[in-house]
Amino acid sequence: MNIDNQQNKYILQSVENALSIIDLLCEHEELGVSEIGKFLNVGKSTAFRLLTTLQSKNYVYKDKNSKYRLSPKFLSIGDIVSDRMEIINKVHPFLVELADYSGETCHLGIWYSKTEVTFIDKVAGKNSIRMSSMIGSNKVAHDTSLGKSLLAFSDEDHINFYLNNIGFELNTDKSIKNKEELRHDLIKIQLDGYSVDNEEAEIGLVCFGAPILIRNKAIAAISISGPSSRMNPRKEEFTSMIKNIADEISNSLQ
């Protein structure tokens, strides 16, 4: 029996459904009982009981239109999580330095799952354009420069798992199309020490990333993002700086 099957036999359906409601309300500002029931493929009465339980613990509330929303309790939970994530406190000053120097948006990210990364900190520079990224949002690793850095400096088992289990959605005509192309990109990142998202996720957006390493394995990664018209002419400058800053962070965490 593999690990996933072993874990599945211990999962409580009711708890999984309740957590799925929280995930849904992260994606949708508000939802009614019937809408949640349809999303979860459960009856209206089951959805109502789940929502009532979450409401009793102050995780959701019902507005004047009888729609359910996430409660402010998640603000305090988010603060607790952030306070406990020491890496944010240690890396943030470096992100500020990077954003001040480059004028562009800078991110810190870590693994969310075996295939997705999550942004845990963000600093906007003076030239920053509005971006879709937000703290706590998740993206498929190879769709981001910091995700590629994390993947390139993961152990070989993780890399093989990723290559054999991920889909390749073509966001633009420059997106990575298959695992052979991604494998080639990862080898280049390992040699160069930095990664590039060259309009692969969004036309006009270029990002440079670099890994934060502990014992030669990436525990996090940082990136600079901005319009291709500003990023490409300064590629050598930005990639050199982000590598140096990532090295400084890595040394500070040893």
Coordinates of C-alpha atoms in Angstrom, one line a residue:
M1 CA 0.0 0.0 0.0
N2 CA 1.5 3.4 -1.0
I3 CA 1.6 6.4 1.3
D4 CA -1.4 8.2 -0.3
N5 CA -3.6 5.1 0.2
Q6 CA -2.5 4.8 3.8
Q7 CA -3.4 8.4 4.5
N8 CA -6.7 8.2 2.7
K9 CA -8.0 5.5 5.0
Y10 CA -7.7 7.9 8.0
I11 CA -9.5 10.8 6.3
L12 CA -12.8 11.8 7.9
Q13 CA -15.2 12.8 5.1
S14 CA -17.0 15.3 7.2
V15 CA -13.8 17.1 8.1
E16 CA -12.6 17.0 4.5
N17 CA -15.9 18.6 3.4
A18 CA -15.7 21.3 6.1
L19 CA -12.2 22.2 5.0
S20 CA -13.3 22.1 1.3
I21 CA -15.9 24.8 2.3
I22 CA -13.1 27.0 3.6
D23 CA -11.2 26.5 0.3
L24 CA -14.3 27.4 -1.7
L25 CA -14.8 30.6 0.3
C26 CA -11.2 31.5 -0.4
E27 CA -12.0 31.3 -4.1
H28 CA -15.5 32.9 -3.9
E29 CA -16.3 35.9 -1.7
E30 CA -19.7 34.5 -0.7
L31 CA -21.7 31.4 -1.4
G32 CA -25.2 30.1 -0.4
V33 CA -26.0 26.7 1.0
S34 CA -27.2 25.3 -2.3
E35 CA -24.2 26.6 -4.2
I36 CA -21.8 24.9 -1.6
G37 CA -23.8 21.7 -1.8
K38 CA -23.4 21.6 -5.6
F39 CA -19.7 22.3 -5.4
L40 CA -19.2 19.5 -2.8
N41 CA -21.7 17.2 -4.5
V42 CA -23.6 16.8 -1.2
G43 CA -27.2 17.5 -0.2
K44 CA -28.4 20.9 0.9
S45 CA -29.0 19.6 4.5
T46 CA -25.5 18.2 4.7
A47 CA -24.1 21.5 3.5
F48 CA -26.2 23.4 6.0
R49 CA -24.9 21.2 8.9
L50 CA -21.3 21.7 7.9
L51 CA -21.8 25.4 7.6
T52 CA -23.6 25.6 10.9
T53 CA -20.7 23.8 12.6
L54 CA -18.1 26.2 11.0
Q55 CA -20.3 29.1 12.0
S56 CA -20.5 27.9 15.7
K57 CA -16.7 27.9 15.8
N58 CA -16.6 31.4 14.2
Y59 CA -14.9 30.3 10.9
V60 CA -17.7 31.5 8.7
Y61 CA -20.6 33.9 9.1
K62 CA -23.9 34.5 7.3
D63 CA -24.5 37.9 5.8
K64 CA -27.8 39.8 5.4
N65 CA -28.4 38.0 2.0
S66 CA -28.1 34.5 3.7
K67 CA -24.7 34.0 2.0
Y68 CA -21.8 32.6 3.8
R69 CA -18.4 34.3 4.0
L70 CA -15.1 33.6 5.8
S71 CA -15.0 35.3 9.2
P72 CA -12.3 37.7 10.5
K73 CA -11.0 34.9 12.6
F74 CA -8.8 34.0 9.7
L75 CA -7.0 37.3 10.0
S76 CA -5.8 36.4 13.5
I77 CA -4.9 32.9 12.3
G78 CA -2.9 34.4 9.4
D79 CA -1.0 36.6 11.8
I80 CA -0.2 33.6 14.1
V81 CA 1.1 31.6 11.1
S82 CA 3.2 34.6 9.8
D83 CA 4.7 35.1 13.3
R84 CA 5.7 31.5 13.4
M85 CA 7.3 31.5 10.0
E86 CA 10.7 32.7 11.0
I87 CA 11.9 32.6 7.5
I88 CA 9.6 35.5 6.6
N89 CA 11.1 37.7 9.3
K90 CA 14.6 36.8 8.3
V91 CA 14.1 37.2 4.5
H92 CA 11.9 40.3 4.5
P93 CA 14.7 42.9 4.9
F94 CA 16.5 41.3 1.9
L95 CA 13.3 41.5 -0.2
V96 CA 13.0 45.2 0.7
E97 CA 16.6 45.7 -0.4
L98 CA 16.0 43.8 -3.7
A99 CA 12.8 45.8 -4.4
D100 CA 14.4 49.1 -3.6
Y101 CA 17.3 48.4 -5.9
S102 CA 15.4 46.9 -8.8
G103 CA 12.2 49.0 -8.5
E104 CA 10.2 45.8 -9.2
T105 CA 8.0 43.4 -7.3
C106 CA 9.9 40.8 -5.2
H107 CA 8.5 37.6 -3.8
L108 CA 9.4 34.9 -1.3
G109 CA 7.9 31.5 -1.8
I110 CA 7.9 28.0 -0.4
W111 CA 6.5 24.6 -1.3
Y112 CA 2.7 24.3 -0.7
S113 CA 2.5 20.7 -2.0
K114 CA 4.7 18.5 -4.1
T115 CA 3.6 20.4 -7.2
E116 CA 2.6 23.8 -6.1
V117 CA 4.4 26.8 -4.5
T118 CA 2.8 29.4 -2.3
F119 CA 3.8 33.1 -2.0
I120 CA 4.4 34.0 1.6
D121 CA 5.9 37.5 1.3
K122 CA 5.8 40.3 -1.3
V123 CA 7.4 43.7 -1.5
A124 CA 6.5 46.1 -4.3
G125 CA 9.2 48.4 -5.7
K126 CA 8.7 52.0 -7.0
N127 CA 8.2 50.8 -10.6
S128 CA 6.0 47.8 -9.8
I129 CA 3.1 47.1 -12.0
R130 CA -0.1 45.5 -10.6
M131 CA 0.3 41.7 -10.4
S132 CA -2.1 38.9 -9.8
S133 CA 0.1 37.4 -7.1
M134 CA -1.0 37.7 -3.5
I135 CA 0.2 36.4 -0.2
G136 CA -1.0 32.9 0.3
S137 CA -1.8 32.3 -3.4
N138 CA -0.6 29.0 -4.9
K139 CA 0.7 28.3 -8.4
V140 CA 2.1 25.3 -10.2
A141 CA 5.8 25.4 -9.6
H142 CA 7.1 25.5 -13.2
D143 CA 4.7 28.4 -13.9
T144 CA 6.9 30.7 -11.7
S145 CA 10.6 31.5 -11.6
L146 CA 10.8 30.9 -7.8
G147 CA 9.0 27.6 -8.2
K148 CA 11.5 26.5 -10.9
S149 CA 14.3 27.4 -8.5
L150 CA 12.7 25.4 -5.7
L151 CA 12.2 22.4 -8.0
A152 CA 15.7 22.5 -9.6
F153 CA 17.3 22.4 -6.2
S154 CA 15.0 19.6 -4.8
D155 CA 16.1 16.0 -4.4
E156 CA 15.9 13.8 -7.4
D157 CA 12.9 11.8 -6.1
H158 CA 10.9 15.0 -5.8
I159 CA 11.9 16.2 -9.3
N160 CA 11.0 12.8 -10.8
F161 CA 7.6 12.8 -9.0
Y162 CA 6.9 16.3 -10.3
L163 CA 7.9 15.5 -13.9
N164 CA 5.7 12.4 -13.9
N165 CA 2.6 13.8 -12.3
I166 CA 2.3 17.4 -13.4
G167 CA 0.2 18.6 -16.4
F168 CA 1.5 21.2 -18.8
E169 CA -1.0 23.9 -19.3
L170 CA 0.0 26.3 -22.0
N171 CA -0.6 29.8 -20.6
T172 CA 1.2 31.5 -23.4
D173 CA 3.1 30.3 -26.6
K174 CA 6.2 30.5 -24.5
S175 CA 5.0 28.1 -21.8
I176 CA 6.9 24.9 -21.1
K177 CA 5.2 22.2 -23.1
N178 CA 6.4 18.9 -21.7
K179 CA 8.6 17.2 -19.1
E180 CA 11.6 16.9 -21.4
E181 CA 11.6 20.7 -21.9
L182 CA 11.2 21.2 -18.2
R183 CA 14.0 18.8 -17.4
H184 CA 16.3 20.7 -19.7
D185 CA 15.3 24.0 -18.0
L186 CA 16.0 22.5 -14.5
I187 CA 19.5 21.4 -15.5
K188 CA 20.2 24.9 -16.8
I189 CA 19.0 26.4 -13.5
Q190 CA 21.2 24.1 -11.6
L191 CA 24.2 25.3 -13.6
D192 CA 23.3 29.0 -13.6
G193 CA 22.1 29.2 -10.1
Y194 CA 19.0 31.2 -11.1
S195 CA 15.7 30.7 -13.0
V196 CA 13.8 32.6 -15.5
D197 CA 10.1 32.9 -16.3
N198 CA 10.2 34.4 -19.8
E199 CA 6.6 35.3 -20.3
E200 CA 5.7 31.7 -19.7
A201 CA 2.9 32.5 -17.3
E202 CA 1.8 35.8 -18.7
I203 CA 2.7 37.7 -21.9
G204 CA 4.8 40.8 -21.0
L205 CA 5.8 39.5 -17.6
V206 CA 9.3 38.3 -16.9
C207 CA 10.6 37.0 -13.6
F208 CA 14.0 36.0 -12.3
G209 CA 14.3 33.6 -9.3
A210 CA 17.0 32.1 -7.1
P211 CA 16.9 29.4 -4.4
I212 CA 17.5 29.7 -0.7
L213 CA 19.6 26.7 0.1
I214 CA 20.3 24.7 3.3
R215 CA 22.7 21.8 2.7
N216 CA 22.4 22.3 -1.1
K217 CA 18.6 21.8 -1.0
A218 CA 16.1 24.7 -1.6
I219 CA 13.9 25.5 1.4
A220 CA 12.5 28.6 -0.2
A221 CA 13.2 30.9 -3.2
I222 CA 13.0 34.6 -4.0
S223 CA 12.1 36.4 -7.3
I224 CA 12.0 39.7 -9.1
S225 CA 9.1 40.3 -11.4
G226 CA 8.3 43.1 -13.9
P227 CA 7.4 43.9 -17.5
S228 CA 9.7 42.4 -20.1
S229 CA 10.6 45.9 -21.4
R230 CA 12.3 46.7 -18.1
M231 CA 13.5 43.2 -17.0
N232 CA 15.2 41.9 -20.1
P233 CA 17.6 44.9 -20.6
R234 CA 18.8 44.4 -16.9
K235 CA 18.8 40.6 -16.9
E236 CA 22.5 40.2 -16.2
E237 CA 22.3 42.9 -13.4
F238 CA 19.2 41.5 -11.8
T239 CA 20.2 37.8 -11.9
S240 CA 23.6 38.6 -10.4
M241 CA 22.0 40.5 -7.6
I242 CA 19.3 38.0 -6.8
K243 CA 21.9 35.2 -6.7
N244 CA 24.0 37.2 -4.3
I245 CA 21.1 38.0 -2.1
A246 CA 19.9 34.4 -2.1
D247 CA 23.4 33.4 -1.1
E248 CA 23.4 35.9 1.8
I249 CA 20.1 34.6 3.0
S250 CA 21.2 31.0 2.8
N251 CA 24.4 31.8 4.8
S252 CA 22.3 33.7 7.4
L253 CA 20.1 30.6 8.0
Q254 CA 22.9 28.1 8.4

